Amino acid sequence: MKCFNEESFKVFDVEGLDERMVAIRANIQPIFAEIMAEVSARLSDDVGYETFVHIAQHRRRTRYAPENTWSAISDNKRGYKSQAHLQLGIWDNYVFMYLSIIDNPAKREQYADYLAEHHEFPDDFVYSLDHTKPEFFSVTAGVEKGIQRLHDVKKGEFEVGRIISRDAKIWQEDPQTYILETFKTLFPLYQHLNA
């Protein structure tokens, strides 16, 4: 199975929208396709229905090169942002594996209510409150406030999972297994939120 390497991170050093998109298509999207096909197959087995892989194409961009890129899995063939979904993405200094609730989905408040009651995450998990920014926080510090913000703020977002920093030792060991195990940990949450 293909996986990220130093060349994947160097994509974000490429100047210019068109040039960076060429690099993303060549060096990152094939990795997304392979890993997420495996994750989707495993998730479908777990939940008992078909799931679909979506890879960000950044088509609306006309000027600025993307600072990150991602792929997603949902049970909607046409898109993923309308529901809680799984994301695998990359910034210039880390890769993330998240369960994501972004862009004001219809069940945002219900998602927040469920998470408020069921937020026992592994200690090495992190959360993000804005998918457009690279900041993340440990789930051991203020995750309840993040969930409450998802409930109360119309444009509130919440993503939770793991990251692998660019300089992590895991890249020389077995990153594929780590990525797949992280998503498997998120499967039950995905299933409950989308029931």
Short mmCIF file of C-alpha atoms in Angstrom, two decimals:
data_model
loop_
_atom_site.label_atom_id
_atom_site.label_comp_id
_atom_site.label_asym_id
_atom_site.label_seq_id
_atom_site.Cartn_x
_atom_site.Cartn_y
_atom_site.Cartn_z
CA MET A 1 0.00 0.00 0.00
CA LYS A 2 1.31 3.45 -0.92
CA CYS A 3 1.93 5.92 1.88
CA PHE A 4 3.10 9.46 2.46
CA ASN A 5 6.79 10.32 2.50
CA GLU A 6 8.98 13.43 2.48
CA GLU A 7 8.05 14.11 -1.16
CA SER A 8 4.40 14.31 -0.12
CA PHE A 9 5.13 17.15 2.28
CA LYS A 10 7.37 18.96 -0.25
CA VAL A 11 4.33 19.39 -2.50
CA PHE A 12 3.44 22.42 -0.39
CA ASP A 13 6.73 24.09 -1.30
CA VAL A 14 5.68 24.20 -4.97
CA GLU A 15 4.76 27.75 -5.98
CA GLY A 16 1.68 28.54 -8.07
CA LEU A 17 -1.81 27.06 -8.14
CA ASP A 18 -1.46 25.05 -11.35
CA GLU A 19 2.00 23.79 -10.48
CA ARG A 20 1.00 22.71 -6.97
CA MET A 21 -2.12 20.98 -8.25
CA VAL A 22 0.02 18.97 -10.67
CA ALA A 23 2.22 17.94 -7.74
CA ILE A 24 -0.82 17.08 -5.57
CA ARG A 25 -2.33 14.94 -8.33
CA ALA A 26 0.97 13.12 -8.90
CA ASN A 27 2.26 12.71 -5.34
CA ILE A 28 -0.71 12.77 -2.94
CA GLN A 29 -3.98 11.82 -4.64
CA PRO A 30 -2.80 8.28 -5.58
CA ILE A 31 -1.98 7.73 -1.88
CA PHE A 32 -5.41 9.00 -0.86
CA ALA A 33 -7.07 6.72 -3.41
CA GLU A 34 -5.26 3.59 -2.26
CA ILE A 35 -5.50 4.10 1.51
CA MET A 36 -9.08 5.34 1.48
CA ALA A 37 -10.26 2.50 -0.77
CA GLU A 38 -9.01 0.12 1.92
CA VAL A 39 -10.59 2.18 4.72
CA SER A 40 -13.89 2.39 2.82
CA ALA A 41 -13.98 -1.38 2.25
CA ARG A 42 -13.32 -2.04 5.94
CA LEU A 43 -15.88 0.57 7.03
CA SER A 44 -18.53 -0.87 4.69
CA ASP A 45 -17.93 -4.31 6.21
CA ASP A 46 -18.34 -2.85 9.71
CA VAL A 47 -21.44 -0.75 9.11
CA GLY A 48 -23.15 -3.06 6.62
CA TYR A 49 -23.69 -0.55 3.81
CA GLU A 50 -21.68 0.93 0.97
CA THR A 51 -19.42 3.93 1.57
CA PHE A 52 -17.73 6.14 -0.99
CA VAL A 53 -14.33 7.81 -1.32
CA HIS A 54 -14.14 11.48 -2.29
CA ILE A 55 -10.86 13.23 -3.12
CA ALA A 56 -10.68 17.03 -2.96
CA GLN A 57 -10.10 18.52 -6.42
CA HIS A 58 -9.88 22.21 -5.37
CA ARG A 59 -11.80 23.22 -8.52
CA ARG A 60 -13.14 26.46 -7.05
CA ARG A 61 -9.63 27.81 -6.60
CA THR A 62 -8.61 30.36 -9.21
CA ARG A 63 -5.65 32.08 -7.62
CA TYR A 64 -4.11 30.64 -4.44
CA ALA A 65 -2.54 27.20 -4.19
CA PRO A 66 -4.11 24.97 -1.51
CA GLU A 67 -2.31 24.96 1.85
CA ASN A 68 -3.58 21.44 2.51
CA THR A 69 -5.50 18.74 0.73
CA TRP A 70 -7.69 15.85 1.81
CA SER A 71 -9.88 12.90 0.97
CA ALA A 72 -13.10 11.81 2.64
CA ILE A 73 -15.38 8.82 3.10
CA SER A 74 -19.14 9.05 3.50
CA ASP A 75 -22.19 6.98 2.68
CA ASN A 76 -23.29 9.62 0.17
CA LYS A 77 -22.06 8.99 -3.37
CA ARG A 78 -22.47 12.68 -4.29
CA GLY A 79 -20.58 14.31 -1.42
CA TYR A 80 -19.51 14.23 2.19
CA LYS A 81 -19.85 17.65 3.85
CA SER A 82 -23.55 17.25 4.64
CA GLN A 83 -22.81 14.58 7.25
CA ALA A 84 -20.18 13.41 9.71
CA HIS A 85 -17.46 11.80 7.60
CA LEU A 86 -13.95 10.40 7.78
CA GLN A 87 -11.04 12.42 6.41
CA LEU A 88 -7.44 11.66 5.54
CA GLY A 89 -5.50 14.80 4.75
CA ILE A 90 -2.13 16.46 4.73
CA TRP A 91 -0.73 19.87 5.67
CA ASP A 92 2.90 20.85 5.15
CA ASN A 93 3.88 19.51 8.59
CA TYR A 94 1.49 16.66 9.40
CA VAL A 95 -0.98 14.09 8.10
CA PHE A 96 -4.40 13.82 9.79
CA MET A 97 -6.99 11.08 10.20
CA TYR A 98 -10.22 12.65 11.45
CA LEU A 99 -13.89 12.13 11.93
CA SER A 100 -15.07 15.51 10.61
CA ILE A 101 -18.17 17.63 11.11
CA ILE A 102 -17.72 20.74 8.97
CA ASP A 103 -19.63 23.28 6.86
CA ASN A 104 -22.80 23.40 9.00
CA PRO A 105 -24.40 19.99 8.31
CA ALA A 106 -28.13 19.65 8.98
CA LYS A 107 -27.63 17.43 12.05
CA ARG A 108 -24.88 19.58 13.62
CA GLU A 109 -26.69 20.01 16.96
CA GLN A 110 -27.60 16.31 17.13
CA TYR A 111 -23.97 15.41 16.45
CA ALA A 112 -22.88 17.73 19.26
CA ASP A 113 -25.44 16.25 21.66
CA TYR A 114 -24.18 12.73 20.94
CA LEU A 115 -20.53 13.75 21.28
CA ALA A 116 -21.27 15.52 24.58
CA GLU A 117 -22.44 12.17 25.98
CA HIS A 118 -19.83 9.99 24.23
CA HIS A 119 -16.44 11.68 24.08
CA GLU A 120 -14.15 9.05 25.56
CA PHE A 121 -11.32 9.39 23.07
CA PRO A 122 -7.86 7.83 23.36
CA ASP A 123 -5.42 10.22 25.06
CA ASP A 124 -3.30 10.57 21.91
CA PHE A 125 -6.28 11.89 19.92
CA VAL A 126 -6.49 15.55 18.96
CA TYR A 127 -9.35 17.78 17.85
CA SER A 128 -9.69 20.74 15.51
CA LEU A 129 -12.32 23.48 15.47
CA ASP A 130 -11.68 24.81 11.96
CA HIS A 131 -10.82 22.62 8.97
CA THR A 132 -9.26 25.59 7.17
CA LYS A 133 -6.56 26.11 9.81
CA PRO A 134 -3.74 23.77 10.86
CA GLU A 135 -4.27 24.23 14.61
CA PHE A 136 -5.28 21.24 16.71
CA PHE A 137 -5.54 20.49 20.43
CA SER A 138 -5.19 17.45 22.66
CA VAL A 139 -8.52 15.84 23.59
CA THR A 140 -7.32 15.97 27.20
CA ALA A 141 -7.55 19.78 27.08
CA GLY A 142 -10.94 21.40 26.56
CA VAL A 143 -12.64 18.95 24.21
CA GLU A 144 -15.96 19.57 26.01
CA LYS A 145 -15.79 23.27 25.09
CA GLY A 146 -15.08 22.33 21.48
CA ILE A 147 -18.14 20.07 21.38
CA GLN A 148 -20.29 22.77 23.00
CA ARG A 149 -19.07 25.25 20.39
CA LEU A 150 -20.16 22.82 17.65
CA HIS A 151 -23.64 22.84 19.21
CA ASP A 152 -23.96 26.58 19.85
CA VAL A 153 -22.22 28.21 16.88
CA LYS A 154 -23.95 27.89 13.51
CA LYS A 155 -20.63 27.65 11.67
CA GLY A 156 -19.02 25.62 14.44
CA GLU A 157 -16.92 22.68 13.37
CA PHE A 158 -15.40 19.69 15.12
CA GLU A 159 -12.86 17.17 13.91
CA VAL A 160 -11.32 14.45 16.05
CA GLY A 161 -8.69 11.79 15.43
CA ARG A 162 -4.94 11.48 15.19
CA ILE A 163 -2.13 13.29 13.42
CA ILE A 164 1.30 12.08 12.31
CA SER A 165 3.83 14.91 12.31
CA ARG A 166 6.23 15.25 9.39
CA ASP A 167 9.19 14.23 11.55
CA ALA A 168 7.48 11.35 13.42
CA LYS A 169 9.36 8.05 13.72
CA ILE A 170 6.26 6.19 12.54
CA TRP A 171 7.15 7.06 8.91
CA GLN A 172 10.17 4.73 9.18
CA GLU A 173 8.12 2.00 10.86
CA ASP A 174 4.56 1.10 9.81
CA PRO A 175 2.48 4.21 9.04
CA GLN A 176 -0.10 2.30 7.00
CA THR A 177 -1.12 0.13 9.95
CA TYR A 178 -1.26 3.17 12.23
CA ILE A 179 -3.52 5.02 9.78
CA LEU A 180 -5.84 2.03 9.32
CA GLU A 181 -6.03 1.38 13.08
CA THR A 182 -6.88 5.04 13.71
CA PHE A 183 -9.79 4.88 11.30
CA LYS A 184 -10.98 1.59 12.81
CA THR A 185 -11.08 3.36 16.18
CA LEU A 186 -13.30 6.04 14.57
CA PHE A 187 -15.69 3.59 12.84
CA PRO A 188 -18.13 3.21 15.79
CA LEU A 189 -18.39 6.98 16.17
CA TYR A 190 -19.00 7.37 12.44
CA GLN A 191 -21.70 4.70 12.59
CA HIS A 192 -23.50 6.18 15.60
CA LEU A 193 -23.46 9.72 14.24
CA ASN A 194 -24.83 8.62 10.88
CA ALA A 195 -27.42 6.14 12.17
#
